[in-house]
Coordinates of C-alpha atoms in Angstrom, one line a residue:
Chain Q
X692 CA 229.1 92.9 -212.2
X693 CA 232.7 94.1 -212.5
X694 CA 234.6 93.7 -215.7
X695 CA 237.6 92.0 -214.0
X696 CA 235.4 89.1 -212.9
X697 CA 235.7 88.0 -216.5
X698 CA 232.4 86.5 -217.5
X699 CA 231.2 86.6 -213.9
X700 CA 227.7 87.4 -215.0
X701 CA 227.5 84.4 -217.2
X702 CA 229.1 82.1 -214.8
X703 CA 226.7 83.3 -212.1
X704 CA 223.7 82.8 -214.4
X705 CA 224.9 79.3 -215.3
X706 CA 225.6 78.3 -211.8
X707 CA 222.1 79.3 -210.5
X708 CA 220.3 78.7 -213.8
X709 CA 217.2 77.1 -212.2
X710 CA 216.9 80.0 -209.7
X711 CA 217.2 82.6 -212.4
X712 CA 214.7 80.8 -214.6
X713 CA 212.3 80.8 -211.7
X714 CA 212.5 84.5 -211.6
X715 CA 211.9 84.9 -215.4
X716 CA 208.0 85.0 -215.2
X717 CA 207.9 87.9 -212.7
X718 CA 210.7 89.7 -214.5
X719 CA 208.9 89.4 -217.8
X720 CA 205.7 90.7 -216.2
X721 CA 207.3 93.8 -214.8
X722 CA 209.2 94.4 -218.0
X723 CA 206.0 94.4 -220.0
X724 CA 203.6 96.0 -217.5
X725 CA 205.8 98.5 -215.8
X726 CA 209.1 99.2 -217.6
X727 CA 207.7 99.2 -221.1
X728 CA 205.1 101.8 -220.1
X729 CA 207.8 103.7 -218.3
X730 CA 209.6 104.3 -221.6
X731 CA 206.3 105.7 -222.7
X732 CA 206.9 108.9 -220.7
X733 CA 208.2 110.3 -224.0
X734 CA 204.5 110.6 -224.9
X735 CA 204.4 113.7 -222.8
X736 CA 206.6 115.4 -225.3
X737 CA 204.9 114.2 -228.4
X738 CA 201.8 114.8 -230.4
X739 CA 200.4 111.3 -229.9
X740 CA 198.5 109.4 -232.6
X741 CA 197.5 105.8 -232.6
X742 CA 199.0 105.0 -236.1
X743 CA 202.5 105.9 -235.1
X744 CA 202.2 104.7 -231.5
X745 CA 204.1 106.0 -228.5
X746 CA 207.6 105.9 -229.8
X747 CA 207.1 107.1 -233.4
X748 CA 204.6 109.9 -233.0
X749 CA 206.1 113.3 -233.8
X750 CA 207.7 115.4 -231.0
X751 CA 206.1 118.6 -230.0
X752 CA 208.4 119.9 -227.2
X753 CA 206.8 121.1 -224.0
X754 CA 203.5 122.0 -225.7
X755 CA 201.5 119.4 -223.7
X756 CA 202.9 120.8 -220.5
X757 CA 202.1 124.4 -221.5
X758 CA 198.5 123.3 -222.2
X759 CA 198.3 121.5 -218.8
X760 CA 199.6 124.4 -216.8
X761 CA 198.0 127.3 -218.7
X762 CA 194.6 125.7 -218.6
X763 CA 194.8 126.2 -214.8
X764 CA 194.1 122.5 -214.4
X765 CA 197.5 121.8 -213.0
X766 CA 197.2 124.0 -210.0
X767 CA 193.6 123.0 -209.3
X768 CA 194.2 119.2 -209.4
X769 CA 197.5 119.4 -207.5
X770 CA 195.8 121.4 -204.7
X771 CA 192.8 119.1 -204.6
X772 CA 195.0 115.9 -204.5
X773 CA 197.2 117.3 -201.8
X774 CA 194.4 118.8 -199.7
X775 CA 192.3 115.6 -199.6
X776 CA 195.2 113.2 -199.1
X777 CA 196.5 115.4 -196.3
X778 CA 193.1 115.3 -194.5
X779 CA 192.7 111.6 -195.2
X780 CA 196.1 110.8 -193.7
X781 CA 195.7 112.9 -190.6
X782 CA 192.3 111.6 -189.7
X783 CA 193.1 108.0 -190.7
X784 CA 196.1 108.0 -188.4
X785 CA 194.3 109.7 -185.5
X786 CA 191.3 107.2 -185.6
X787 CA 193.4 104.1 -186.2
X788 CA 195.7 104.9 -183.2
X789 CA 192.7 105.7 -181.0
X790 CA 190.8 102.5 -181.9
X791 CA 194.0 100.4 -181.4
X792 CA 194.7 101.9 -178.0
X793 CA 191.1 101.3 -176.8
X794 CA 191.1 97.8 -178.1
X795 CA 194.4 97.0 -176.5
X796 CA 193.6 98.5 -173.0
X797 CA 189.8 98.0 -172.6
X798 CA 188.0 95.2 -170.8
X799 CA 185.0 93.5 -172.5
X800 CA 186.5 90.9 -174.9
X801 CA 183.3 90.2 -176.8
X802 CA 182.4 93.8 -177.2
X803 CA 185.8 94.6 -178.6
X804 CA 185.7 91.6 -181.0
X805 CA 182.3 92.7 -182.3
X806 CA 183.3 96.4 -182.7
X807 CA 186.6 95.3 -184.5
X808 CA 184.7 93.0 -186.8
X809 CA 182.3 95.7 -187.8
X810 CA 185.1 98.2 -188.4
X811 CA 187.1 95.9 -190.6
X812 CA 184.0 95.1 -192.8
X813 CA 184.2 98.1 -195.1
X814 CA 187.7 97.1 -196.1
X815 CA 186.2 94.2 -197.9
X816 CA 183.7 95.9 -200.2
X817 CA 184.5 97.9 -203.3
X818 CA 183.9 101.6 -203.7
X819 CA 181.1 100.6 -206.1
X820 CA 179.1 99.3 -203.2
X821 CA 180.1 102.2 -201.0
X822 CA 178.8 104.6 -203.6
X823 CA 175.5 102.7 -203.6
X824 CA 175.3 103.1 -199.8
X825 CA 176.1 106.8 -200.1
X826 CA 173.4 107.2 -202.6
X827 CA 171.0 105.4 -200.2
X828 CA 171.8 107.9 -197.5
X829 CA 172.1 111.2 -199.4
X830 CA 170.1 111.1 -202.6
X831 CA 167.8 114.1 -202.7
X832 CA 164.4 112.4 -203.1
X833 CA 164.5 109.3 -201.1
X834 CA 167.8 109.3 -199.1
X835 CA 167.6 108.3 -195.4
X836 CA 169.5 111.3 -194.3
X837 CA 167.1 113.7 -196.1
X838 CA 164.1 111.9 -194.6
X839 CA 165.6 112.4 -191.2
X840 CA 166.3 116.1 -191.5
X841 CA 163.0 116.7 -193.2
X842 CA 161.4 115.1 -190.2
X843 CA 163.3 117.5 -188.0
X844 CA 162.0 120.4 -190.1
X845 CA 165.3 121.2 -191.8
X846 CA 166.0 121.8 -195.5
X847 CA 167.0 118.6 -197.4
X848 CA 170.6 118.3 -198.5
X849 CA 171.4 118.4 -202.2
X850 CA 174.7 116.6 -201.9
X851 CA 175.3 115.9 -205.6
X852 CA 175.3 119.6 -206.4
X853 CA 176.9 121.1 -203.3
X854 CA 180.7 121.0 -203.4
X855 CA 181.3 122.1 -199.8
X856 CA 179.5 119.1 -198.3
X857 CA 182.2 116.8 -199.9
X858 CA 184.9 118.4 -197.9
X859 CA 183.4 116.7 -194.9
X860 CA 181.9 113.6 -196.5
X861 CA 185.0 112.4 -198.4
X862 CA 187.4 112.4 -195.4
X863 CA 184.6 110.8 -193.3
X864 CA 184.1 108.0 -195.9
X865 CA 187.9 107.5 -196.2
X866 CA 188.2 106.9 -192.4
X867 CA 185.0 104.8 -192.5
X868 CA 186.5 102.5 -195.1
X869 CA 190.1 102.2 -193.8
X870 CA 190.0 102.6 -190.0
X871 CA 189.5 98.9 -189.4
X872 CA 192.6 98.0 -191.4
X873 CA 194.6 100.8 -189.9
X874 CA 193.7 99.9 -186.3
X875 CA 194.8 96.3 -186.9
X876 CA 198.2 97.7 -188.2
X877 CA 198.7 99.8 -185.0
X878 CA 197.3 97.1 -182.8
X879 CA 200.0 94.7 -184.1
X880 CA 202.6 97.3 -183.0
X881 CA 201.0 97.6 -179.6
X882 CA 201.0 93.8 -179.2
X883 CA 204.7 93.9 -179.8
X884 CA 205.4 95.9 -176.7
X885 CA 206.9 93.9 -173.8
X886 CA 204.0 93.2 -171.4
X887 CA 206.4 93.3 -168.5
X888 CA 206.8 97.0 -168.9
X889 CA 203.0 97.4 -168.4
X890 CA 203.0 95.0 -165.4
X891 CA 205.8 96.9 -163.7
X892 CA 204.1 100.2 -164.3
X893 CA 200.8 98.8 -162.9
X894 CA 202.5 97.5 -159.8
X895 CA 204.1 101.0 -159.3
X896 CA 200.6 102.4 -159.3
X897 CA 200.4 103.9 -162.8
X898 CA 196.9 104.6 -163.9
X899 CA 195.6 103.5 -167.3
X900 CA 196.0 107.0 -168.7
X901 CA 199.6 107.2 -167.4
X902 CA 200.4 103.9 -169.0
X903 CA 199.1 105.0 -172.4
X904 CA 200.9 108.3 -172.2
X905 CA 204.2 107.0 -170.9
X906 CA 204.4 103.5 -172.5
X907 CA 202.0 102.9 -175.4
X908 CA 202.3 106.3 -177.2
X909 CA 206.1 106.5 -177.0
X910 CA 206.4 102.9 -178.2
X911 CA 204.0 103.6 -181.1
X912 CA 205.9 106.7 -182.1
X913 CA 208.3 104.9 -184.4
X914 CA 205.5 103.0 -186.2
X915 CA 203.5 106.1 -186.5
X916 CA 206.4 108.1 -187.9
X917 CA 207.1 105.5 -190.5
X918 CA 203.5 104.9 -191.6
X919 CA 202.8 108.7 -191.8
X920 CA 205.9 109.3 -193.9
X921 CA 204.9 106.4 -196.2
X922 CA 201.6 108.1 -196.5
X923 CA 203.3 111.4 -197.2
X924 CA 205.2 109.6 -199.9
X925 CA 201.9 108.8 -201.6
X926 CA 200.4 112.2 -201.1
X927 CA 200.2 113.1 -204.7
X928 CA 198.7 109.8 -205.7
X929 CA 194.9 110.2 -205.4
X930 CA 192.3 107.6 -204.3
X931 CA 191.0 107.2 -207.8
X932 CA 188.5 104.4 -207.0
X933 CA 186.9 106.5 -204.3
X934 CA 186.6 109.8 -206.3
X935 CA 185.4 108.1 -209.5
X936 CA 182.8 105.9 -207.9
X937 CA 181.4 108.6 -205.5
X938 CA 181.5 111.6 -207.8
X939 CA 182.5 110.5 -211.3
X940 CA 181.7 113.0 -214.0
X941 CA 179.6 115.3 -211.9
X942 CA 179.8 118.8 -213.4
X943 CA 179.0 121.0 -210.4
X944 CA 181.4 119.1 -208.2
X945 CA 184.3 118.9 -210.6
X946 CA 186.3 122.0 -209.6
X947 CA 186.4 121.1 -205.9
X948 CA 186.9 117.3 -206.3
X949 CA 189.0 116.8 -209.4
X950 CA 192.3 115.1 -208.5
X951 CA 195.2 114.3 -210.8
X952 CA 194.1 110.7 -211.2
X953 CA 190.5 111.6 -212.3
X954 CA 191.7 114.2 -214.7
X955 CA 194.1 111.7 -216.4
X956 CA 191.4 109.1 -216.5
X957 CA 188.8 111.4 -218.0
X958 CA 191.3 112.7 -220.5
X959 CA 192.0 109.2 -221.8
X960 CA 188.6 107.5 -221.6
X961 CA 186.5 110.5 -222.3
X962 CA 188.1 112.7 -224.9
X963 CA 191.1 110.6 -225.8
X964 CA 193.1 113.7 -225.0
X965 CA 196.5 112.1 -224.7
X966 CA 198.3 115.4 -224.6
X967 CA 196.7 116.4 -221.3
X968 CA 196.8 112.8 -219.9
X969 CA 200.5 112.1 -220.6
X970 CA 201.6 115.5 -219.4
X971 CA 199.6 115.3 -216.2
X972 CA 200.7 111.7 -215.7
X973 CA 204.4 112.4 -216.0
X974 CA 204.0 115.5 -213.8
X975 CA 202.4 113.3 -211.1
X976 CA 205.0 110.5 -211.4
X977 CA 207.9 112.9 -211.0
X978 CA 206.2 114.7 -208.1
X979 CA 205.6 111.3 -206.4
X980 CA 209.2 110.2 -206.9
X981 CA 210.6 113.4 -205.5
X982 CA 208.3 113.3 -202.5
X983 CA 209.0 109.6 -201.7
X984 CA 212.7 110.1 -202.0
X985 CA 212.4 113.0 -199.5
X986 CA 210.1 111.0 -197.2
X987 CA 212.5 108.0 -197.3
X988 CA 215.5 110.3 -196.4
X989 CA 213.5 111.5 -193.4
X990 CA 212.6 107.9 -192.4
X991 CA 216.3 107.1 -192.7
X992 CA 217.1 109.9 -190.3
X993 CA 214.5 108.7 -187.7
X994 CA 215.5 105.0 -187.9
X995 CA 217.6 103.5 -190.6
X996 CA 215.9 100.1 -190.2
X997 CA 212.6 101.4 -191.4
X998 CA 213.9 103.1 -194.5
X999 CA 212.4 101.7 -197.7
X1000 CA 215.6 101.6 -199.6
Chain X
X255 CA 188.7 98.6 -161.1
X256 CA 190.0 102.0 -160.0
X257 CA 188.2 105.1 -160.9
X258 CA 190.3 106.0 -163.9
X259 CA 189.9 102.5 -165.3
X260 CA 186.2 102.9 -165.0
X261 CA 186.2 106.2 -166.8
X262 CA 188.6 104.8 -169.5
X263 CA 186.4 101.8 -170.1
X264 CA 183.3 104.0 -170.3
X265 CA 185.1 106.2 -172.8
X266 CA 186.1 103.1 -174.8
X267 CA 182.6 101.7 -174.9
X268 CA 181.2 105.0 -176.2
X269 CA 184.0 105.5 -178.7
X270 CA 184.3 102.0 -180.1
X271 CA 180.5 101.6 -179.9
X272 CA 180.0 104.7 -182.0
X273 CA 182.6 103.8 -184.6
X274 CA 181.3 100.2 -184.8
X275 CA 177.7 101.4 -185.1
X276 CA 178.6 103.9 -187.9
X277 CA 180.4 101.2 -189.9
X278 CA 177.8 98.5 -189.6
X279 CA 174.8 100.8 -190.1
X280 CA 175.0 101.2 -193.9
X281 CA 175.3 97.4 -194.3
X282 CA 172.1 96.9 -192.3
X283 CA 170.3 99.5 -194.3
X284 CA 171.5 98.0 -197.6
X285 CA 170.4 94.5 -196.7
X286 CA 167.2 95.5 -194.9
X287 CA 166.0 97.9 -197.6
X288 CA 166.6 95.4 -200.4
X289 CA 163.6 93.5 -198.9
X290 CA 161.4 96.6 -198.8
X291 CA 158.8 97.5 -201.3
X292 CA 159.5 100.2 -203.8
X293 CA 156.6 102.2 -202.4
X294 CA 158.2 102.2 -198.9
X295 CA 161.6 103.2 -200.2
X296 CA 160.2 106.2 -202.1
X297 CA 157.8 107.5 -199.4
X298 CA 159.6 106.7 -196.2
X299 CA 163.3 106.3 -197.1
X300 CA 165.5 103.2 -196.6
X301 CA 164.7 101.1 -193.6
X302 CA 166.7 98.5 -191.7
X303 CA 163.6 96.5 -191.0
X304 CA 161.1 96.9 -193.8
X305 CA 157.5 97.8 -193.0
X306 CA 156.3 96.6 -196.4
X307 CA 158.2 93.4 -196.9
X308 CA 158.7 92.6 -200.6
X309 CA 160.7 90.0 -202.6
X310 CA 159.8 91.5 -205.9
X311 CA 163.3 92.6 -206.8
X312 CA 164.9 89.3 -205.9
X313 CA 162.2 87.6 -207.8
X314 CA 163.0 89.6 -210.9
X315 CA 166.7 88.9 -210.6
X316 CA 166.4 85.2 -210.0
X317 CA 163.7 84.7 -212.7
X318 CA 166.1 85.9 -215.3
X319 CA 169.6 85.5 -213.9
X320 CA 171.4 85.2 -217.2
X321 CA 173.6 88.3 -217.2
X322 CA 174.2 88.3 -213.5
X323 CA 175.1 84.6 -213.5
X324 CA 177.5 85.2 -216.4
X325 CA 179.2 88.1 -214.6
X326 CA 179.4 85.9 -211.5
X327 CA 181.1 83.2 -213.6
X328 CA 183.6 85.7 -215.0
X329 CA 184.4 87.0 -211.5
X330 CA 184.8 83.6 -210.0
X331 CA 187.0 82.5 -212.9
X332 CA 189.4 85.5 -212.7
X333 CA 189.4 85.3 -208.9
X334 CA 190.3 81.6 -208.7
X335 CA 192.7 81.4 -211.6
X336 CA 194.3 84.8 -211.0
X337 CA 194.9 84.2 -207.3
X338 CA 196.4 80.7 -207.9
X339 CA 198.8 81.9 -210.6
X340 CA 199.7 85.1 -208.7
X341 CA 200.4 83.1 -205.5
X342 CA 202.6 80.6 -207.3
X343 CA 204.6 83.1 -209.3
X344 CA 204.9 85.6 -206.4
X345 CA 206.2 83.0 -203.9
X346 CA 208.5 81.4 -206.5
X347 CA 210.0 84.9 -207.1
X348 CA 210.2 85.5 -203.4
X349 CA 212.0 82.3 -202.9
X350 CA 214.7 83.3 -205.4
X351 CA 215.1 86.6 -203.6
X352 CA 215.9 84.7 -200.3
X353 CA 218.5 82.4 -201.7
X354 CA 222.0 83.5 -200.7
X355 CA 223.6 81.7 -203.5
X356 CA 221.9 84.1 -206.0
X357 CA 224.5 86.8 -206.3
X358 CA 222.2 89.4 -207.9
X359 CA 219.3 88.9 -205.5
X360 CA 219.4 92.5 -204.3
X361 CA 219.5 93.9 -207.8
X362 CA 216.5 91.7 -208.7
X363 CA 214.6 92.9 -205.6
X364 CA 215.2 96.5 -206.6
X365 CA 214.2 95.7 -210.2
X366 CA 210.7 94.9 -209.0
X367 CA 210.7 97.4 -206.1
X368 CA 211.5 100.3 -208.4
X369 CA 208.1 100.0 -210.1
X370 CA 206.4 101.2 -206.9
X371 CA 208.6 104.4 -206.9
X372 CA 208.1 105.5 -210.5
X373 CA 205.7 104.7 -213.2
X374 CA 205.0 106.0 -216.7
X375 CA 201.5 107.1 -215.8
X376 CA 198.2 105.9 -217.0
X377 CA 198.4 107.2 -220.6
X378 CA 201.4 105.1 -221.7
X379 CA 200.2 102.2 -219.7
X380 CA 196.9 102.2 -221.5
X381 CA 198.5 102.5 -224.9
X382 CA 201.0 99.6 -224.1
X383 CA 198.1 97.3 -223.0
X384 CA 195.9 98.2 -225.9
X385 CA 198.2 98.7 -228.9
X386 CA 201.4 96.9 -228.0
X387 CA 200.2 93.9 -226.0
X388 CA 196.8 93.9 -227.7
X389 CA 195.0 92.9 -224.6
X390 CA 191.9 95.0 -225.1
X391 CA 188.7 93.0 -224.7
X392 CA 190.8 89.9 -223.7
X393 CA 190.2 87.8 -220.6
X394 CA 194.0 88.0 -220.2
X395 CA 193.8 91.7 -219.4
X396 CA 191.4 91.0 -216.5
X397 CA 193.8 88.3 -215.2
X398 CA 197.1 90.0 -215.7
X399 CA 196.5 93.7 -214.9
X400 CA 195.7 93.2 -211.2
X401 CA 197.9 90.1 -210.8
X402 CA 201.1 91.1 -208.9
X403 CA 201.6 93.3 -206.0
X404 CA 205.2 94.2 -205.1
X405 CA 204.4 94.5 -201.4
X406 CA 202.9 91.0 -201.3
X407 CA 206.1 89.6 -202.9
X408 CA 208.2 91.3 -200.3
X409 CA 206.0 90.1 -197.5
X410 CA 206.3 86.5 -198.8
X411 CA 210.1 87.0 -199.1
X412 CA 210.3 88.1 -195.4
X413 CA 208.2 85.1 -194.4
X414 CA 210.3 82.7 -196.4
X415 CA 213.5 84.1 -194.9
X416 CA 212.4 82.9 -191.4
X417 CA 212.8 79.4 -192.7
X418 CA 216.4 78.4 -191.8
X419 CA 218.8 78.4 -194.8
X420 CA 220.1 75.1 -193.7
X421 CA 216.9 73.4 -194.9
X422 CA 217.1 74.1 -198.6
X423 CA 220.9 73.7 -198.5
X424 CA 220.6 70.3 -197.0
X425 CA 218.2 69.4 -199.8
X426 CA 220.6 70.7 -202.4
X427 CA 223.3 68.4 -200.9
X428 CA 220.8 65.5 -201.2
X429 CA 220.6 66.3 -204.9
X430 CA 217.2 68.0 -205.0
X431 CA 216.8 70.7 -207.7
X432 CA 215.9 74.3 -206.7
X433 CA 212.4 74.1 -208.2
X434 CA 211.7 70.9 -206.4
X435 CA 212.9 72.4 -203.1
X436 CA 210.6 75.3 -203.7
X437 CA 207.5 73.2 -204.4
X438 CA 208.1 70.3 -202.0
X439 CA 209.7 72.1 -199.0
X440 CA 209.2 75.9 -199.1
X441 CA 205.6 76.0 -200.4
X442 CA 204.2 73.7 -197.7
X443 CA 206.1 75.5 -195.0
X444 CA 204.7 78.9 -195.9
X445 CA 201.1 77.9 -195.9
X446 CA 200.1 80.5 -193.3
X447 CA 201.5 83.4 -195.3
X448 CA 200.1 81.9 -198.5
X449 CA 196.6 81.8 -197.0
X450 CA 196.7 85.4 -196.0
X451 CA 198.3 86.8 -199.1
X452 CA 196.1 84.6 -201.2
X453 CA 193.0 86.1 -199.6
X454 CA 194.2 89.6 -200.1
X455 CA 194.8 88.8 -203.7
X456 CA 191.4 87.2 -204.1
X457 CA 189.7 90.2 -202.6
X458 CA 191.5 92.5 -205.1
X459 CA 190.2 90.3 -208.0
X460 CA 186.7 90.1 -206.6
X461 CA 186.4 93.8 -206.2
X462 CA 188.1 94.8 -209.4
X463 CA 186.0 97.0 -211.7
X464 CA 188.7 99.3 -212.9
X465 CA 190.4 96.8 -215.2
X466 CA 187.1 96.0 -216.9
X467 CA 186.3 99.7 -217.3
X468 CA 189.6 100.3 -219.0
X469 CA 190.0 97.3 -221.1
X470 CA 186.8 95.2 -221.4
X471 CA 184.0 96.5 -223.7
X472 CA 182.6 93.0 -224.4
X473 CA 179.6 92.7 -222.1
X474 CA 179.8 88.9 -222.0
X475 CA 183.3 89.1 -220.3
X476 CA 182.5 91.8 -217.8
X477 CA 183.0 90.9 -214.2
X478 CA 180.4 91.4 -211.5
X479 CA 181.6 94.6 -209.9
X480 CA 181.8 96.4 -213.2
X481 CA 178.3 95.2 -214.2
X482 CA 177.1 96.5 -210.8
X483 CA 178.8 99.9 -211.4
X484 CA 177.1 100.1 -214.8
X485 CA 173.7 99.1 -213.3
X486 CA 173.9 101.7 -210.6
X487 CA 174.7 104.4 -213.1
X488 CA 171.8 103.5 -215.4
X489 CA 168.3 102.4 -214.6
X490 CA 167.8 101.4 -218.2
X491 CA 170.5 98.8 -217.9
X492 CA 168.9 97.5 -214.7
X493 CA 165.7 96.9 -216.7
X494 CA 167.7 95.2 -219.4
X495 CA 169.5 92.9 -216.9
X496 CA 166.2 91.5 -215.7
X497 CA 164.7 91.4 -219.2
X498 CA 162.0 93.8 -218.2
X499 CA 160.3 95.3 -221.2
X500 CA 158.9 98.4 -219.5
X501 CA 160.4 100.8 -217.1
X502 CA 157.2 101.9 -215.6
X503 CA 156.6 98.8 -213.5
X504 CA 160.1 98.4 -212.5
X505 CA 161.0 98.8 -208.8
X506 CA 164.1 100.8 -209.7
X507 CA 165.5 101.6 -206.3
X508 CA 164.8 98.3 -204.7
X509 CA 166.2 96.5 -207.7
X510 CA 169.5 98.4 -207.4
X511 CA 169.7 97.4 -203.7
X512 CA 169.0 93.8 -204.4
X513 CA 171.6 93.6 -207.1
X514 CA 174.1 95.2 -204.8
X515 CA 173.4 92.6 -202.1
X516 CA 173.5 89.8 -204.6
X517 CA 177.0 90.9 -205.8
X518 CA 178.4 91.5 -202.4
X519 CA 176.7 88.5 -200.7
X520 CA 179.6 86.0 -201.0
X521 CA 182.0 88.5 -199.3
X522 CA 179.6 89.1 -196.4
X523 CA 178.9 85.4 -196.0
X524 CA 182.6 84.5 -196.0
X525 CA 183.7 87.4 -193.9
X526 CA 183.3 85.8 -190.4
X527 CA 185.5 82.8 -191.5
X528 CA 188.3 84.6 -193.3
X529 CA 188.6 87.7 -191.1
X530 CA 191.4 86.2 -189.0
X531 CA 193.6 85.5 -192.0
X532 CA 193.4 89.1 -193.0
X533 CA 194.3 90.2 -189.5
X534 CA 197.3 87.8 -189.6
X535 CA 198.2 89.2 -193.0
X536 CA 198.3 92.7 -191.8
X537 CA 200.5 91.6 -188.9
X538 CA 202.8 89.9 -191.4
X539 CA 203.2 93.1 -193.3
X540 CA 203.7 95.2 -190.2
X541 CA 206.6 93.1 -189.0
X542 CA 209.6 94.5 -190.7
X543 CA 212.3 92.0 -191.9

């Protein structure tokens, strides 16, 4: 849109008027549901009240941020968000790649089909249902797990008041829910490898382990790098659905399982504490943006074609 | 088979077998236990094959299905209407982004893409929906909030781009308008992608409880998953749902299980038929450009 085009913008809009009109609905949607709230980041520097709204409430400088950081909450939720997402990403990648490689290289078509169907199933249910299942297994009085270990003579597990157990359970459930999806993703990449390379290697006497080490893994390296970096780009965005459904407002667990997203949500819906919510929200958005720009720059260095922008 | 192939396959059977078993097991427990008597659940835990078979909870649900049926209605409505509108608008926008004659197509693509990089956070979002757009307690909130996904639009764009440009251009020469070209030529040609993306979108609507928790206080307009969430967190509500006057008689645990099964049932029943579309959809997204 250079000035010397002289009305270039309007001429362009007139020439492709139908096409631009066809884009209006989506443009309007993102204006109202994404860009308008984006201007609301000023809330973080205001003493918000409903009467004056986002843009007219009085300014209060960095008071909200002071509150967020001094309360100690900032450090705690940042550490939790980062720690859990890091574990999630590492285990999810490991299991997805392992499942994909076995499915690609194993015999037993029907066995593989069945196993894959089972694994993909958790992708289709909400965390509400997962939380019901977790309760079935681990509730103190009637849970299957506690019946089992009681039968073995061990002490029952009081999951809902033992923070340490969740360090294992949450990553486990994360992998449980997403490994089917992730393995399909990596399997698609394996299927894209030229089969002639495998045939040639087999004729040359390469064992299945050698084929995986010298063909499959190197070919997957690019996909893995990109998907992991994308995951890193989202590392400060917590799995709100999961944490809220499984743990929710559980006092004894809050210090070890409170992530940025649950803190923001509780502040809004619980105490209508918009000072905390808007400061923590903006802090998270900026952190996310910085990390994704960094991750993208890294992807660009690995392979420009895979860069996001 | 050579020795290393044998050991690889043994390893594979064990590993995939274990992962598969661990994923399917909770589903079997959920369904099996929903047919067990309350007494068995409390004294022996949750079985896959109940020893004391009981249909009491299902009986309670189906004898006064009012609220569940209503929530089902809300969920089906937002899933069907939301998915159709989302698919149409998403693919229409994707089509615009593929047309070379649109000079600003890259800028438009970045305009929607940027929203995935930066957001105002939940606090301003909540305020905008509630006090600027006034969508609190409106069915429109349930429809609009989960409606569009930037990744899906870009996947559709990549799919449409495989259709040779000469096709719409020839139609332009024949005098067809762009909207007509989109509905008559491009939409029918992108059916496979639409099927996959449509199912992903439908799944999002079906499983959405978040939007209702944020924006829907009117019980009559609450969708199934949110109702289920509320039931699971409160036994009193479970009693209220099945119009039971007393809590004493109520098979609390088995009622929760039966309600979970009833609200997840359609997904489990449809799963074998739709799974391949989802697998295709993942592959669509994995293929860059």
